[in-house]
């Protein structure tokens, strides 16, 4: 629920639609790891977040159902076609996961926006713009957060020198991210933040790279909403 509140605090085009929505990744990742039997927790969490933010009981139920179906569809497709919990062991399964993330999130965006429109909380003429923002936020959440959940279900095994290297890459990532996104004009090109991620992927592993992506994304989002960095409008 905390992740949901955080996501909705970044909403722009509508109070119920955010371009950054971590709960999608949390839900899909949890269902991949823990099984689809966890869907009631997704439903309850989504309902509580929405009913305490905006809309009515009816629209909150509709949105919660959409979020739950999105997670169920995404987790089922990953388990059926992309290797389940082992989806990051083969490149082709990673590409399948990206495709699944794009497809399954359409469920939540469509049901959610339709619920708002029928409930009178969104104009029909604004539906397309809200849908696009909703879908984009869910895709971002799925691609960034779900890998973190899946990859960290098993404890990492590092030699001491690799642990020191991991700490070093983490510090470099945070430093570069701060210079790119928080310091005006210091490093205006966001692609400068890519080398630490590439280093982590090749030297440390996909789990560590996924972790750094989440950290760097957090730095970028926190700066952008404050009008800082190359992505600020």
C-alpha atoms as one frame of an Amber mdcrd trajectory, in Angstrom:
protein
   0.000   0.000   0.000   2.922   2.318   0.683   4.152   1.767  -2.874   0.675
   2.590  -4.160   0.489   5.814  -2.179   3.926   6.751  -3.469   2.881   6.053
  -7.043  -0.338   8.065  -6.835   1.531  10.965  -5.256   3.248  11.313  -8.646
  -0.029  11.375 -10.607  -0.358  14.180 -13.137  -3.112  13.742 -15.746  -5.498
  12.147 -13.213  -5.455  11.373  -9.493  -5.725   7.635 -10.215  -3.165   7.438
 -13.038   0.562   7.737 -12.481   3.417   7.430 -14.962   5.351   5.604 -12.232
   3.455   2.708 -10.639   5.661   0.316  -8.585   2.747  -1.843  -7.278   2.389
  -3.483 -10.688   5.908  -4.869 -10.427   5.375  -5.854  -6.805   2.174  -7.715
  -7.654   3.498  -9.528 -10.717   6.757 -10.397  -8.975   4.946 -11.667  -5.882
   2.628 -13.872  -7.926   5.514 -15.270  -9.964   7.435 -16.162  -6.804   4.645
 -17.015  -4.384   2.029 -18.337  -6.769  -1.258 -16.996  -8.048  -2.918 -17.881
  -4.740  -1.673 -14.497  -3.475  -4.169 -12.611  -5.650  -6.473 -11.659  -2.718
  -3.641  -9.600  -1.211  -3.246  -7.734  -4.505  -6.986  -7.100  -4.693  -7.226
  -5.847  -1.113  -4.144  -3.649  -1.354  -5.282  -2.055  -4.611  -8.752  -1.383
  -3.222  -7.468   0.245  -0.027  -5.006   2.461  -1.916  -7.667   3.718  -4.310
 -10.541   4.146  -1.870  -8.312   6.263   0.376  -7.047   8.396  -2.507  -9.793
   9.218  -5.005 -13.020   7.884  -6.467 -15.896   5.881  -5.023 -16.296   2.346
  -3.730 -17.463   1.225  -7.171 -14.540   2.768  -9.055 -12.081   1.504  -6.444
 -13.442  -2.026  -6.826 -13.167  -1.760 -10.603  -9.588  -0.502 -10.436  -8.649
  -3.173  -7.888 -10.114  -5.898 -10.101  -8.136  -4.545 -13.048  -4.908  -4.481
 -11.050  -5.487  -8.032  -9.835  -6.298  -9.407 -13.289  -3.231  -7.640 -14.654
  -1.000  -9.389 -12.111  -2.694 -12.759 -12.631  -2.409 -12.545 -16.410   1.197
 -11.371 -16.236   2.254 -14.068 -13.770   0.447 -16.806 -15.716   2.008 -15.764
 -19.019   5.476 -15.648 -17.458   4.990 -19.086 -15.909   3.588 -20.508 -19.128
   5.874 -18.976 -21.736   8.899 -17.322 -20.078  10.308 -19.800 -17.586   8.518
 -18.679 -14.435  10.921 -17.887 -11.601  13.842 -18.722 -13.900  12.879 -16.184
 -16.537  16.116 -14.203 -16.215  18.352 -17.181 -16.927  17.861 -17.038 -20.704
  17.892 -13.912 -22.896  14.888 -15.034 -24.918  12.807 -15.322 -21.746  13.825
 -11.792 -20.766  12.491 -10.503 -24.078   9.315 -12.516 -23.560   8.917 -10.940
 -20.132   9.205  -7.452 -21.613   6.499  -8.317 -24.148   4.295  -9.831 -21.446
   4.721  -6.716 -19.317   3.486  -4.580 -22.188   0.486  -6.805 -22.880  -0.711
  -7.663 -19.372  -0.653  -4.054 -18.211  -3.225  -3.170 -20.851  -5.752  -5.056
 -18.722  -5.417  -2.734 -15.743  -5.292   0.430 -17.840  -8.414  -0.517 -19.787
 -10.508  -1.640 -16.808  -9.289   1.208 -14.617  -9.968   4.009 -17.081 -13.342
   2.522 -18.022 -14.304   2.363 -14.333 -13.411   6.027 -13.878 -15.357   7.054
 -16.972 -18.511   5.144 -16.028 -18.211   6.397 -12.459 -18.057   9.999 -13.615
 -14.541  10.585 -12.303 -12.966  11.003 -15.735 -14.236  12.631 -18.904 -14.651
  10.329 -21.879 -12.696  12.805 -23.983  -9.716  12.415 -21.629  -9.819   8.621
 -21.623  -7.063   8.143 -24.178  -4.585  10.370 -22.368  -5.347   8.788 -18.997
  -5.096   5.281 -20.475  -1.696   6.011 -21.996  -0.317   7.382 -18.712  -1.820
   4.488 -16.738  -0.398   1.871 -19.085   3.028   3.515 -19.208   3.231   3.667
 -15.411   2.272   0.009 -15.076   4.802  -1.070 -17.703   7.563   0.879 -15.971
   6.646  -0.681 -12.638   6.578  -4.179 -14.116   9.912  -3.850 -15.909  11.771
  -2.279 -12.983  10.282  -3.793  -9.821   9.233  -7.326 -10.836  12.799  -8.393
 -11.756  14.007  -7.195  -8.365  11.399  -9.324  -6.574  12.093 -12.427  -8.642
  15.888 -12.174  -8.608  16.239 -11.577  -4.874  14.182 -14.578  -3.789  17.464
 -16.444  -3.495  20.312 -15.076  -1.365  23.316 -13.786  -3.302  26.606 -15.636
  -3.065  29.620 -13.346  -3.296  33.298 -13.726  -2.633  34.721 -10.914  -0.518
  36.349  -9.169  -3.478  33.067  -9.225  -5.392  31.273  -7.701  -2.422  33.758
  -4.852  -2.362  33.328  -4.414  -6.095  29.550  -4.356  -5.674  29.806  -1.626
  -3.040  32.077   0.368  -5.330  29.693   0.095  -8.282  26.803   1.087  -6.025
  28.610   4.223  -4.860  29.559   5.163  -8.415  25.956   4.669  -9.567  24.581
   6.893  -6.814  27.229   9.560  -7.486  26.667   9.601 -11.241  22.897   9.545
 -10.759  23.079  12.511  -8.405  25.264  14.483 -10.827  23.013  13.699 -13.801
  19.627  14.239 -12.189  20.156  16.502  -9.179  22.934  18.906 -10.158  21.762
  21.389 -12.770  23.932  21.241 -15.866  26.629  19.112 -14.221  26.116  16.016
 -16.408  23.154  16.857 -18.659  23.229  13.610 -20.670  21.338  10.799 -18.863
  23.150   8.091 -20.826  26.246   8.826 -18.753  24.539   6.830 -16.001  24.599
   3.668 -18.129  28.237   2.472 -17.715  27.862   1.445 -14.031  24.771  -0.583
 -14.954  26.580  -2.304 -17.809  29.551  -3.006 -15.539  27.261  -4.545 -12.928
  25.497  -6.717 -15.506  28.730  -8.184 -16.874  30.836  -8.306 -13.719  28.339
  -8.917 -10.918  25.207 -10.385 -12.452  21.677  -9.584 -13.519  20.405  -9.418
  -9.932  22.830  -6.674  -8.998  22.160  -4.809 -12.249  18.415  -4.925 -11.536
  19.039  -3.519  -8.067  21.074  -0.620  -9.433  18.357   0.101 -12.004  15.823
   0.483  -9.191  18.159   2.790  -7.259  18.957   4.905 -10.314  15.273   5.075
 -11.245  14.459   6.308  -7.751  17.063   9.060  -8.055  15.738  10.064 -11.480
  12.090  10.157 -10.405  12.759  12.049  -7.180  14.700  14.695  -9.086  12.274
  14.966 -12.001   9.218  15.601  -9.814  11.157  18.488  -8.260  11.871  20.004
 -11.644  15.499  18.897 -11.774  17.465  16.855 -14.279  17.241  16.310 -18.043
  13.720  14.835 -17.906  12.131  17.755 -16.050   9.577  19.767 -17.999
